[in-house]
mmCIF file of C-alpha atoms and ligand atoms in Angstrom:
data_model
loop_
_atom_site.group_PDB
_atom_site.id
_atom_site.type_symbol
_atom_site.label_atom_id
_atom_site.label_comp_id
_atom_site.label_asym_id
_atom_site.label_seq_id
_atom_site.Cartn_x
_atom_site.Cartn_y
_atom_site.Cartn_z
ATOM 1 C CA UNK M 355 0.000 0.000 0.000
ATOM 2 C CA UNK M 356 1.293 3.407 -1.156
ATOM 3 C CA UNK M 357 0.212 6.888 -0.982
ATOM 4 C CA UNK M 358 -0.994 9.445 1.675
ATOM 5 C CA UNK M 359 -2.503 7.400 4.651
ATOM 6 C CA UNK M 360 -3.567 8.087 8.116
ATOM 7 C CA UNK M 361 -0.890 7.083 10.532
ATOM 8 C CA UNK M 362 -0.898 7.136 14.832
ATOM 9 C CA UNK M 363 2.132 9.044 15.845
ATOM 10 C CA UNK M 364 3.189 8.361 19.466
ATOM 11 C CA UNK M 365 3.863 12.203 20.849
ATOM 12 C CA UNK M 366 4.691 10.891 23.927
ATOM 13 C CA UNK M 367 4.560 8.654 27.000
ATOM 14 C CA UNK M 368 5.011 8.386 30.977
ATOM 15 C CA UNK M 369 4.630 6.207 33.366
ATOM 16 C CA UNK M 370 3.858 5.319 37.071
ATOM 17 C CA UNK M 371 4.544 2.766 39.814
ATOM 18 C CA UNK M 372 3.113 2.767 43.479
ATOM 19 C CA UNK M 373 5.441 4.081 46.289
ATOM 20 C CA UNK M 374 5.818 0.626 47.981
ATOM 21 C CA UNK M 375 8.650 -1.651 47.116
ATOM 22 C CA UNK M 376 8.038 -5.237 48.004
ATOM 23 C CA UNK M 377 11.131 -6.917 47.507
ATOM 24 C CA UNK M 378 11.545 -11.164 47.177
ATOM 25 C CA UNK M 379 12.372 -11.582 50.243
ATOM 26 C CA UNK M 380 9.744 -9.810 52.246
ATOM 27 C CA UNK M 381 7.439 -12.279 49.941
ATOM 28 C CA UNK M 382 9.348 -14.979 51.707
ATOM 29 C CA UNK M 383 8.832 -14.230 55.173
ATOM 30 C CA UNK M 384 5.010 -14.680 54.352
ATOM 31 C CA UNK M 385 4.879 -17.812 51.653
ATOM 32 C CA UNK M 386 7.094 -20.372 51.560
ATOM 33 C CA UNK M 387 9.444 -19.284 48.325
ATOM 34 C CA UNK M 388 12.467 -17.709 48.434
ATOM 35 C CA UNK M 389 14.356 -14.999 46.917
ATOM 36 C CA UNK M 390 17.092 -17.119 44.560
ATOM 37 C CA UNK M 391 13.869 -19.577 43.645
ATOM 38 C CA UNK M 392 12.278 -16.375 42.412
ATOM 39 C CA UNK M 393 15.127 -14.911 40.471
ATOM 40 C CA UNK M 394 16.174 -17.947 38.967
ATOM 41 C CA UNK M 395 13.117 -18.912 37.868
ATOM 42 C CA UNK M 396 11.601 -15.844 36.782
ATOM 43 C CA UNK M 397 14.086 -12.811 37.061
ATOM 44 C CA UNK M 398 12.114 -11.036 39.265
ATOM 45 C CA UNK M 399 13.545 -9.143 42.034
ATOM 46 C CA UNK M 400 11.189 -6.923 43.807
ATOM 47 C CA UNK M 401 7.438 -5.094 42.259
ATOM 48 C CA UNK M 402 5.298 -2.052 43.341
ATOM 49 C CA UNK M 403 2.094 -2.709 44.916
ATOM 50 C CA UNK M 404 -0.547 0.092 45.603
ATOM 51 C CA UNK M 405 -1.496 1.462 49.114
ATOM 52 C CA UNK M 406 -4.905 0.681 50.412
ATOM 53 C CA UNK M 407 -7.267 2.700 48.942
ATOM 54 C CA UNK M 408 -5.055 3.726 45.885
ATOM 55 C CA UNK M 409 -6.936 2.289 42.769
ATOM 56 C CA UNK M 410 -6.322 1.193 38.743
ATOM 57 C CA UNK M 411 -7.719 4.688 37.783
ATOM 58 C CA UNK M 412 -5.740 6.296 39.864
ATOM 59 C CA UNK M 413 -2.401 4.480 38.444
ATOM 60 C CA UNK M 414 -3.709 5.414 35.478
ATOM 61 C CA UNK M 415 -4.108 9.393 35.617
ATOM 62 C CA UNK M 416 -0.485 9.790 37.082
ATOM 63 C CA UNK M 417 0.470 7.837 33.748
ATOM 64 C CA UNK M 418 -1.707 9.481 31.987
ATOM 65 C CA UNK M 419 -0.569 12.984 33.654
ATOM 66 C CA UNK M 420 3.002 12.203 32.318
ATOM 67 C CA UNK M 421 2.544 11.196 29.395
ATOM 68 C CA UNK M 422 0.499 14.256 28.148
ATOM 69 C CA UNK M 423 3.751 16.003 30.017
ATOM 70 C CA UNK M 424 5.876 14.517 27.827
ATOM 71 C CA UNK M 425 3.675 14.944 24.627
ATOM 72 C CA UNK M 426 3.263 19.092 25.583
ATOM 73 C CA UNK M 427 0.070 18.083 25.361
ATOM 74 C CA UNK M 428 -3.164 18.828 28.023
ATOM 75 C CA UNK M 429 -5.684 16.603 28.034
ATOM 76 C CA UNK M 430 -8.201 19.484 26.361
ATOM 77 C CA UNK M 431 -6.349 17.638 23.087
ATOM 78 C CA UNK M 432 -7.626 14.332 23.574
ATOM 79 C CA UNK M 433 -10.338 12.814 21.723
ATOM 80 C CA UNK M 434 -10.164 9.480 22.915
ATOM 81 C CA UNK M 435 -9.038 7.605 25.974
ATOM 82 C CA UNK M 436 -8.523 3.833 26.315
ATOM 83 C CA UNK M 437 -7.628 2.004 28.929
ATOM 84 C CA UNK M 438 -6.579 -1.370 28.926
ATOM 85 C CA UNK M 439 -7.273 -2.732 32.308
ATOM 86 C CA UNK M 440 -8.384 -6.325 33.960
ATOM 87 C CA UNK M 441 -8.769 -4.545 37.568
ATOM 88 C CA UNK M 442 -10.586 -2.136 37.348
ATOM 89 C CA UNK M 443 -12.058 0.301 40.371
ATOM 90 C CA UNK M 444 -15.550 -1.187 39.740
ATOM 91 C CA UNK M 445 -17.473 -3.310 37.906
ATOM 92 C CA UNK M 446 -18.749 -0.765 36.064
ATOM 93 C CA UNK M 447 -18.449 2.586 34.988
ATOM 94 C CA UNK M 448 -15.087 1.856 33.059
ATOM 95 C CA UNK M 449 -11.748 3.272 34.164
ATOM 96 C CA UNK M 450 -11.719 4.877 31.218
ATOM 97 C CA UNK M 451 -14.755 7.304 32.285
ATOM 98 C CA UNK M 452 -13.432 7.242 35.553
ATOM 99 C CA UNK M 453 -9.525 9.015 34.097
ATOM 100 C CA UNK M 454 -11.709 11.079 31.947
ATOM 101 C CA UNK M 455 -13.375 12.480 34.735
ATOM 102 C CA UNK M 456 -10.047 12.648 36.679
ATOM 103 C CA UNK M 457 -8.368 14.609 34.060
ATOM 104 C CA UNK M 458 -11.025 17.372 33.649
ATOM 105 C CA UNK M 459 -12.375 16.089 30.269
ATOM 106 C CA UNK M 460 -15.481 17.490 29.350
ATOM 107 C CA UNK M 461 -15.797 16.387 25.446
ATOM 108 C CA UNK M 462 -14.720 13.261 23.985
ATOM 109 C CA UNK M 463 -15.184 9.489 25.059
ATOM 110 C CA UNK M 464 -13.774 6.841 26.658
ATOM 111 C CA UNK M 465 -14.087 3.539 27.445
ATOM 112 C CA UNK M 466 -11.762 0.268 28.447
ATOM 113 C CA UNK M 467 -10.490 -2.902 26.739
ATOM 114 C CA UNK M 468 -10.241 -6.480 28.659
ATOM 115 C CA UNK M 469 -7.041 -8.308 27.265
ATOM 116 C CA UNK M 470 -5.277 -9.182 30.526
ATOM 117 C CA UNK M 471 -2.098 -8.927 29.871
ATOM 118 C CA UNK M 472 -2.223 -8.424 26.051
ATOM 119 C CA UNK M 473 -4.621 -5.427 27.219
ATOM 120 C CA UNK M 474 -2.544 -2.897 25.937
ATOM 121 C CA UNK M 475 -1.622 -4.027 22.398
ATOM 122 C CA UNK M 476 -5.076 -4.665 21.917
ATOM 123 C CA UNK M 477 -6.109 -1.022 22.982
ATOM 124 C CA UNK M 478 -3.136 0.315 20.746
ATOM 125 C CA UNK M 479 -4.893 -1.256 18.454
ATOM 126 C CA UNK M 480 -8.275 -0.091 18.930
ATOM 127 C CA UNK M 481 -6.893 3.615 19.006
ATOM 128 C CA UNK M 482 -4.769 3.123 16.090
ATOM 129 C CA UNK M 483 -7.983 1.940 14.561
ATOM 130 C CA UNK M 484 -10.087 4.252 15.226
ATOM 131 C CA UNK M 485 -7.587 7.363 13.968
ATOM 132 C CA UNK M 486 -6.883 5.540 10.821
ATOM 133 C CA UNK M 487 -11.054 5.713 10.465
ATOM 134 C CA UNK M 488 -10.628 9.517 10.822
ATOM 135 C CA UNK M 489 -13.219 9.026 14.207
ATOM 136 C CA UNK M 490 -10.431 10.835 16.641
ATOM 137 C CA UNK M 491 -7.419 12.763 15.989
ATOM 138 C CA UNK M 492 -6.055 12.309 19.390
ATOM 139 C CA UNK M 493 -5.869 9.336 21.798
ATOM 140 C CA UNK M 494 -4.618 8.207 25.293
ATOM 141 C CA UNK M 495 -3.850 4.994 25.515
ATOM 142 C CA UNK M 496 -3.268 3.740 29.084
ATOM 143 C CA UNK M 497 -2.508 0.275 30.524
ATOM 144 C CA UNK M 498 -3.266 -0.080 33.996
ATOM 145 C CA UNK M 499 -3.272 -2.940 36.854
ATOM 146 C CA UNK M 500 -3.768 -4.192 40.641
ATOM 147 C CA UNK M 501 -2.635 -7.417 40.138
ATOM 148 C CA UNK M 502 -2.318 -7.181 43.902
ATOM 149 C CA UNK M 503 -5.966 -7.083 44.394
ATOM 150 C CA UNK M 504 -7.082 -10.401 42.828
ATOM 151 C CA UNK M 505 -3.933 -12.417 43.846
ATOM 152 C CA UNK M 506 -4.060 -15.310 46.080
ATOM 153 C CA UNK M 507 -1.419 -14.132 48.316
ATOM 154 C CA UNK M 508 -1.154 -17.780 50.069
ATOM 155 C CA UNK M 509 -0.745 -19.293 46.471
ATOM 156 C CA UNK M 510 3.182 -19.049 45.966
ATOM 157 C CA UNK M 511 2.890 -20.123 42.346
ATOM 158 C CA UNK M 512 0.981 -16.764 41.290
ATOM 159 C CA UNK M 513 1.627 -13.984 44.397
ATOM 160 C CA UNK M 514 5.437 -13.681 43.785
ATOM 161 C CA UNK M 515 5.013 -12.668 40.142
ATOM 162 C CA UNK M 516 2.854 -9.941 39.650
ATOM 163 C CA UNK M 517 3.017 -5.917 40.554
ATOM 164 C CA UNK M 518 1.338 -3.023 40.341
ATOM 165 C CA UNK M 519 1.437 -0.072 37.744
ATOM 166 C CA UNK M 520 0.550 1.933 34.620
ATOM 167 C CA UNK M 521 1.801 3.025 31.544
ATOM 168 C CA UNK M 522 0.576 5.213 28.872
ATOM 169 C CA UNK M 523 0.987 6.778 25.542
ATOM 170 C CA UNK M 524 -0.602 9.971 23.587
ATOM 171 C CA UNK M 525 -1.006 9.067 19.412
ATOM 172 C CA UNK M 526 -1.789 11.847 17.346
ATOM 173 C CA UNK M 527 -2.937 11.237 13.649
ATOM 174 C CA UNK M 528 -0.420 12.175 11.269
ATOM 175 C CA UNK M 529 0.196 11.456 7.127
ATOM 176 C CA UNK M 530 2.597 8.717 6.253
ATOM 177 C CA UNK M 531 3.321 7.984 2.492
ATOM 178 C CA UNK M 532 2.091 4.140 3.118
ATOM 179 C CA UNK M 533 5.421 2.311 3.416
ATOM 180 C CA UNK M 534 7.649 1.197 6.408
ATOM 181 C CA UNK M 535 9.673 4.531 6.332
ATOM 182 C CA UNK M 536 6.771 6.266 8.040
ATOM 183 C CA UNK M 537 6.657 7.498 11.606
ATOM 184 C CA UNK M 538 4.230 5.862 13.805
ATOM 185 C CA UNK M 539 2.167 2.455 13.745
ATOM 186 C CA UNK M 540 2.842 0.767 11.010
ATOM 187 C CA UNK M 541 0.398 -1.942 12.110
ATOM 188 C CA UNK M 542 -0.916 -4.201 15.165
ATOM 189 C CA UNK M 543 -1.364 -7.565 14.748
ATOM 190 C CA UNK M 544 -3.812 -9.653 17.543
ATOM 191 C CA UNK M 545 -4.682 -13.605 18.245
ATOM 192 C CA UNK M 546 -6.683 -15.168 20.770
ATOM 193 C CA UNK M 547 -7.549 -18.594 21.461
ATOM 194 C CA UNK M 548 -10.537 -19.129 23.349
ATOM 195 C CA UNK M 549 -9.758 -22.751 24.527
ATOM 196 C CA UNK M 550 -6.834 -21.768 26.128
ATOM 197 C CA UNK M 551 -9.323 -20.645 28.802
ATOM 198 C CA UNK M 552 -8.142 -23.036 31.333
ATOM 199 C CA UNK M 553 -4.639 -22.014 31.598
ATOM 200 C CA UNK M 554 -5.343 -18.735 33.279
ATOM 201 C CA UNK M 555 -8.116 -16.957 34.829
ATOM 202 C CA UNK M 556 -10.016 -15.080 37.479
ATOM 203 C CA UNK M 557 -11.988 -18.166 39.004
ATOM 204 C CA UNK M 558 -15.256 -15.481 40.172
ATOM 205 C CA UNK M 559 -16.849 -12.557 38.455
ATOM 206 C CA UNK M 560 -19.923 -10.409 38.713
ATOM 207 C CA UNK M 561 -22.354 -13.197 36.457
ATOM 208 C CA UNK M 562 -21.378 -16.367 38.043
ATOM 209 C CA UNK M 563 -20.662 -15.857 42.121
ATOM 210 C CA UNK M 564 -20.969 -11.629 42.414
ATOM 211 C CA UNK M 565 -17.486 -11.899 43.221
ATOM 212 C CA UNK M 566 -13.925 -11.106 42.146
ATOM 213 C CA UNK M 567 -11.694 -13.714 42.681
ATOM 214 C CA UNK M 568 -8.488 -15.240 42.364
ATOM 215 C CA UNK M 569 -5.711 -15.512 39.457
ATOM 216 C CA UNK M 570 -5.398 -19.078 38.860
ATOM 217 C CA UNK M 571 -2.835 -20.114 36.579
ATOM 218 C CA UNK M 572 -0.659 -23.312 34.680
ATOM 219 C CA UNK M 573 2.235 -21.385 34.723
ATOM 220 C CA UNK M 574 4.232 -23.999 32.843
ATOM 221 C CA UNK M 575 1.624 -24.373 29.933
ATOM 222 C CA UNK M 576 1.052 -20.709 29.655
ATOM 223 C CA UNK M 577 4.911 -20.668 29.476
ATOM 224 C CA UNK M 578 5.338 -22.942 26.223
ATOM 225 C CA UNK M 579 2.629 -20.929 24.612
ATOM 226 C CA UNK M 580 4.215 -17.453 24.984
ATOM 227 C CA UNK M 581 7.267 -18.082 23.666
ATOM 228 C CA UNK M 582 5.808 -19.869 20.741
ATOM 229 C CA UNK M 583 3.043 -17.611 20.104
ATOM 230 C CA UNK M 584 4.224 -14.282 20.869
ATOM 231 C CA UNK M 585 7.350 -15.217 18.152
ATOM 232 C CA UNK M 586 4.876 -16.278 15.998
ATOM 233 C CA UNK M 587 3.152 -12.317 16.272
ATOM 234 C CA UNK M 588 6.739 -10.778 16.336
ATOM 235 C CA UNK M 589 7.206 -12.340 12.456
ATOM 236 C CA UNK M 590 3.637 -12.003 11.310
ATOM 237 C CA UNK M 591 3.556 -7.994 12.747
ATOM 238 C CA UNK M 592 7.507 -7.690 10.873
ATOM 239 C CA UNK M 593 5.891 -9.567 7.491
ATOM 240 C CA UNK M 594 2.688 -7.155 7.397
ATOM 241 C CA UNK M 595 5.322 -4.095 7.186
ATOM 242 C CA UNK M 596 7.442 -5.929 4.710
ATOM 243 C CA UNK M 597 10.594 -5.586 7.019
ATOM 244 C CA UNK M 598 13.185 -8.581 8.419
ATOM 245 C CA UNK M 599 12.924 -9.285 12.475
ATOM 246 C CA UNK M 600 16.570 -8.038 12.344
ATOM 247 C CA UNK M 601 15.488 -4.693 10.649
ATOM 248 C CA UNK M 602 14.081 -3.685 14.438
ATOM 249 C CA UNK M 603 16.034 -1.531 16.729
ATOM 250 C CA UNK M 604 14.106 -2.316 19.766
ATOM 251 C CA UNK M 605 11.533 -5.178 21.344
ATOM 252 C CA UNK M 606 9.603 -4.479 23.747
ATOM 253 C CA UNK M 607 7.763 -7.391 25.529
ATOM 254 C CA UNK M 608 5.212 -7.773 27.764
ATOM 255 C CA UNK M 609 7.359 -8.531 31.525
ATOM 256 C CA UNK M 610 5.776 -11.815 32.508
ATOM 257 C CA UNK M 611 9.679 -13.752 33.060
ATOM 258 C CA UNK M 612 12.995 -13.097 31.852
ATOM 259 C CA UNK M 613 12.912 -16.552 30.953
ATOM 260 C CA UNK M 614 10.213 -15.477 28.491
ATOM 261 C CA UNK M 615 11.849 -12.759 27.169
ATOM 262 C CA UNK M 616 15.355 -14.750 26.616
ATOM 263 C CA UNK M 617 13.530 -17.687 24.873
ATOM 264 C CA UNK M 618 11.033 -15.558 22.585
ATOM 265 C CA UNK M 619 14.503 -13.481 21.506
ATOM 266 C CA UNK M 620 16.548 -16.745 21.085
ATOM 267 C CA UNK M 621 13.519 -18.217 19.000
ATOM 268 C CA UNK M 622 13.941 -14.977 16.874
ATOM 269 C CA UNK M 623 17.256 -14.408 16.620
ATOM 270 C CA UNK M 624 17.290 -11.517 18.317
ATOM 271 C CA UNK M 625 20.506 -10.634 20.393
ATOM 272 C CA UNK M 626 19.438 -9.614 23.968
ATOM 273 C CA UNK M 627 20.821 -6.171 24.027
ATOM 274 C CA UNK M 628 17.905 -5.099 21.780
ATOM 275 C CA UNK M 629 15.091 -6.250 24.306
ATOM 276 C CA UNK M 630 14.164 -4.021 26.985
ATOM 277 C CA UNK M 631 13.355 -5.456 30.321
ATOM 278 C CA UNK M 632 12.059 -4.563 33.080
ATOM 279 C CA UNK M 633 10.678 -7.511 34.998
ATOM 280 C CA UNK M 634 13.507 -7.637 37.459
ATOM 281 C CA UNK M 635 11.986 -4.405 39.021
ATOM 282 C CA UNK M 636 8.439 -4.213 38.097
ATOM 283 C CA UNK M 637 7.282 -8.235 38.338
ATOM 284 C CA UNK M 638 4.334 -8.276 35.913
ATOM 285 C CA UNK M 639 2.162 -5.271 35.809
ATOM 286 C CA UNK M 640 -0.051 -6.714 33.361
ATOM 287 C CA UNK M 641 -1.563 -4.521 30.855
ATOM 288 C CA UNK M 642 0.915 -1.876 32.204
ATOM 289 C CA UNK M 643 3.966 -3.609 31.399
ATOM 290 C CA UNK M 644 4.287 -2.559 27.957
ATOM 291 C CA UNK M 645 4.300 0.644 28.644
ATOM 292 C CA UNK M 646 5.718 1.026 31.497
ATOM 293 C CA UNK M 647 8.916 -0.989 29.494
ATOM 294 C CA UNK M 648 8.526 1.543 26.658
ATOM 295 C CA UNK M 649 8.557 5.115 28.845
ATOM 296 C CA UNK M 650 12.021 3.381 30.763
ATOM 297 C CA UNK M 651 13.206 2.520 27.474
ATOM 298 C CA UNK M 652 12.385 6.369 26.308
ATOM 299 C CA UNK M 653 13.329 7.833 28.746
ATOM 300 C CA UNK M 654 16.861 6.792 29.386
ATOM 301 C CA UNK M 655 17.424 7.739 25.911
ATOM 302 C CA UNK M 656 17.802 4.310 23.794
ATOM 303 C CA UNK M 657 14.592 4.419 21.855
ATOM 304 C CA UNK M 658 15.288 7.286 19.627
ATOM 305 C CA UNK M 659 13.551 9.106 17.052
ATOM 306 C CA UNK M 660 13.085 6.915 13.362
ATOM 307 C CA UNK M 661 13.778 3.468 14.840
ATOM 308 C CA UNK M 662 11.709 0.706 14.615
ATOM 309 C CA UNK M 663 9.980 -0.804 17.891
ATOM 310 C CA UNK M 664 8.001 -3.743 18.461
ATOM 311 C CA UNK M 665 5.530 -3.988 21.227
ATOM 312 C CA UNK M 666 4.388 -7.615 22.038
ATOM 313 C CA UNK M 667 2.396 -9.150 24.600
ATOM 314 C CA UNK M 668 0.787 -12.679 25.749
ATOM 315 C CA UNK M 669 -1.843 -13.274 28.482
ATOM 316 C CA UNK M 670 -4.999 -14.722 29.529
ATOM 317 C CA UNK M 671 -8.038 -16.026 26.888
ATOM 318 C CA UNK M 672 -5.480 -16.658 25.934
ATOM 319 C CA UNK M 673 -4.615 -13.421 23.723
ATOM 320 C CA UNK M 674 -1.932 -12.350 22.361
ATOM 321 C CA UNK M 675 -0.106 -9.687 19.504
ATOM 322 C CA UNK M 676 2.126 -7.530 18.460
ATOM 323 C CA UNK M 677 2.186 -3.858 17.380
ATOM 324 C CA UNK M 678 5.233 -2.080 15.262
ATOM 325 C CA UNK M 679 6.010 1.314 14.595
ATOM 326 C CA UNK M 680 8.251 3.678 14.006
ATOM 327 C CA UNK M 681 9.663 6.337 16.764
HETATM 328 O O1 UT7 S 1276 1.514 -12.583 31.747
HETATM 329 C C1 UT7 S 1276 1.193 -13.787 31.120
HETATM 330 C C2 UT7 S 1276 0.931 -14.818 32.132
HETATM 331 N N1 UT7 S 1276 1.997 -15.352 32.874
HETATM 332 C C3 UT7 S 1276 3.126 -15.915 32.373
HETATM 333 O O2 UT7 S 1276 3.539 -15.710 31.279
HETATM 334 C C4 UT7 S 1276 3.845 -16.869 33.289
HETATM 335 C C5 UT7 S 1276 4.346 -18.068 32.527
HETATM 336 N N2 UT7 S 1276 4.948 -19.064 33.369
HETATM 337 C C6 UT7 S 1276 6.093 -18.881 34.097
HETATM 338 O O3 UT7 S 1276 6.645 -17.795 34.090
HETATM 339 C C7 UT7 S 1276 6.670 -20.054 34.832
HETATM 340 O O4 UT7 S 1276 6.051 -21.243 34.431
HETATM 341 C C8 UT7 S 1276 6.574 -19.902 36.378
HETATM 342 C C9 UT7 S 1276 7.521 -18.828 36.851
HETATM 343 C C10 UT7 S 1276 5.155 -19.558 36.784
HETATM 344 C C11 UT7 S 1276 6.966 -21.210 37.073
HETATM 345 O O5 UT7 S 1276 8.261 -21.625 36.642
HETATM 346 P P1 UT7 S 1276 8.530 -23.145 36.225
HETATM 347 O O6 UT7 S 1276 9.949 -23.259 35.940
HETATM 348 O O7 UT7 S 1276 7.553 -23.486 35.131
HETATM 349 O O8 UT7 S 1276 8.213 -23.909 37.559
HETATM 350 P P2 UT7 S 1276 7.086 -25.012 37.881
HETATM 351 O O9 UT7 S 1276 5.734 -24.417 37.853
HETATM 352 O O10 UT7 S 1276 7.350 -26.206 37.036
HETATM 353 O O11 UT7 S 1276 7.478 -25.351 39.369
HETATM 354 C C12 UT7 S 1276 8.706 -25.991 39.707
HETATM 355 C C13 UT7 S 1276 8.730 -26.252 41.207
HETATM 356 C C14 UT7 S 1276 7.482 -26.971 41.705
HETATM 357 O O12 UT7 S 1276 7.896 -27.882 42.703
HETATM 358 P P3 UT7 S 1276 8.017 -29.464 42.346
HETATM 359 O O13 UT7 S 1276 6.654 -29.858 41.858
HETATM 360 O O14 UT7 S 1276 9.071 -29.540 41.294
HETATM 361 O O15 UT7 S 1276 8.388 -30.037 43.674
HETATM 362 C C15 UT7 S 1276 6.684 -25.874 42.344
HETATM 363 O O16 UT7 S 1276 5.851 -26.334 43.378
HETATM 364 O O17 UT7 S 1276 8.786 -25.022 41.916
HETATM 365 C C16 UT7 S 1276 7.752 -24.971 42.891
HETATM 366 N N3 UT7 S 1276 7.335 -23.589 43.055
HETATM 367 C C17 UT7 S 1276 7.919 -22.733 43.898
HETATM 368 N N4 UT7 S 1276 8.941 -22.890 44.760
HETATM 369 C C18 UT7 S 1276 9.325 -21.820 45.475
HETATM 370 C C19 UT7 S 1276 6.341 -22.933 42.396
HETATM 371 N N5 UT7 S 1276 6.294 -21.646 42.807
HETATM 372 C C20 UT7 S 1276 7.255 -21.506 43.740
HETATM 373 C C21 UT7 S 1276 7.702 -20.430 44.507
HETATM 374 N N6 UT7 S 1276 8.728 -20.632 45.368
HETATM 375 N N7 UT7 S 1276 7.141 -19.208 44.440
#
């Protein structure tokens, strides 16, 4: 495809992680694990979790906050706001309404997107979507979690690995001349498999037991699939643009296990300096990790204007995908 086209330029991004520090081995005074099980196993040394009373939306406006910072943007600019979230403050009204709200919005609309932790490469692609349609100009695109909230935290095969946090980004529409060379998303890609179901998942919600429940997961299973599948959405994403895997500067993975991230870049023949992790500090943030990876990654200066970046992610449905673009 040549010729003028409708492209979602990322004008900036920010991120935010709870005060409190829980580090491995305060988790092992309460389960029995261990800090060197941990790290071995998944890379993880410590991850934020929110103080009582602190809440997904508001994770998600001090992202939000910073990333319209960074963009010199207000949010009087933004047309749309998604929010990729599986935690939200309530069952309903949608985070999203609830940042808009937050933020002082008084035009535009806003809603959320349920991916776990894929959550935010599907709402990159809903935005992206919806400015190539011409329906917004502007979007914020947020991915924000409590893992904390719905974790077992007696079930040492779940509680050590996840955190708290958000991420977000502000896209813009912009003209591209239709090839690779243009700045911003050059496209998303997204997968789910439905009878993956049992692998991982919240075992309550509102329309079976009016309750919220607890992460349950096969961690080994859901292990064998991200590697396989998120590679698998790394090459189909780097095929739609028409570039190699080894034309792009920088991956950025969902932070599930650096075990994850060193097998999918193995897999791909991709040489580790060129993956950004954060898991060692963050844990998995779900939806957040993204781009929470992305705003370190941006902000300490190796993501740099005209490279190529690939955003991938794998969680629960189980759902998964990948979204490339150009800084
Ligand atoms: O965001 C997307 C969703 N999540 C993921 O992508 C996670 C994918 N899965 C994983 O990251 C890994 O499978 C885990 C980190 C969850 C587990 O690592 P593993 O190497 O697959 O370990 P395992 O589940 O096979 O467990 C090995 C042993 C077991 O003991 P036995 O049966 O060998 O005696 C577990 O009971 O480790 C034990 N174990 C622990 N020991 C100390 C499990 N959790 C812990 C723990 N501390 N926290």
């Amino acid at each position: 495809m040549t010729g003028p086209v409708l492209r979602s330029h990322v004008i900036g991004c920010g991120s935010y992680l709870p005060e409190n520090i829980v580090t491995n081995a305060e988790l092992a005074a309460k389960v029995d694990t261990s800090d060197e099980w941990i790290r071995t196993r998944t890379g993880i040394r410590q991850r934020h979790i929110a103080a009582p009373g602190e809440k997904t939306s508001d994770l998600a406006v001090k992202a939000a906050l910073a990333a319209l910072a960074n963009a010199g943007a207000t949010a009087d600019d933004i047309d749309m706001v998604v929010v990729a979230t599986t935690t939200p403050d309530l069952t309903f009204p949608s985070v999203g309404t609830i940042v808009q709200r937050k933020l002082g919005m008084t035009r535009g609309f806003a809603f959320d997107v349920q991916a776990v932790c894929a959550g935010f490469i599907y709402a990159m692609s809903v935005a992206d979507n919806f400015i190539k349609a011409g329906q917004a100009k502007s979007a914020l695109v947020i991915g924000a979690d409590t893992m904390s909230r719905i974790l077992d935290w007696t079930d040492r095969t779940t509680c050590v690995l996840f955190g708290d946090g958000a991420g977000a980004v502000v896209l813009n529409a912009g003209e591209g001349g239709g090839t690779s060379e243009d700045r911003g998303v050059l496209n998303t890609v997204l997968f789910s498999d439905g009878r993956l179901h049992d692998l991982l998942y919240v075992d309550s919600g509102p329309s079976t037991n009016q309750s919220v429940g607890f992460i349950r997961m096969q961690g080994k299973e859901v292990f064998k699939h991200a590697v396989t599948n998120i590679a698998a959405s790394v090459e189909a994403s780097a095929a739609a643009a028409g570039v190699p895997v080894s034309a792009i500067d920088w991956f950025v993975p969902h932070q599930a296990n650096q075990r994850i991230l060193d097998g999918t870049a193995k897999k791909l023949k991709v040489d580790a300096s060129r993956v950004v992790s954060t898991v060692a500090l963050h844990g998995n943030t779900s939806a957040a990790s993204v781009p929470l990876a992305l705003s370190t990654a941006v902000a300490d200066g190796r993501i740099q204007r005209g490279q190529l970046v690939l955003m991938e992610a794998l969680g629960a449905g189980m759902t998964w995908g990948a979204c490339l673009l150009r800084w």
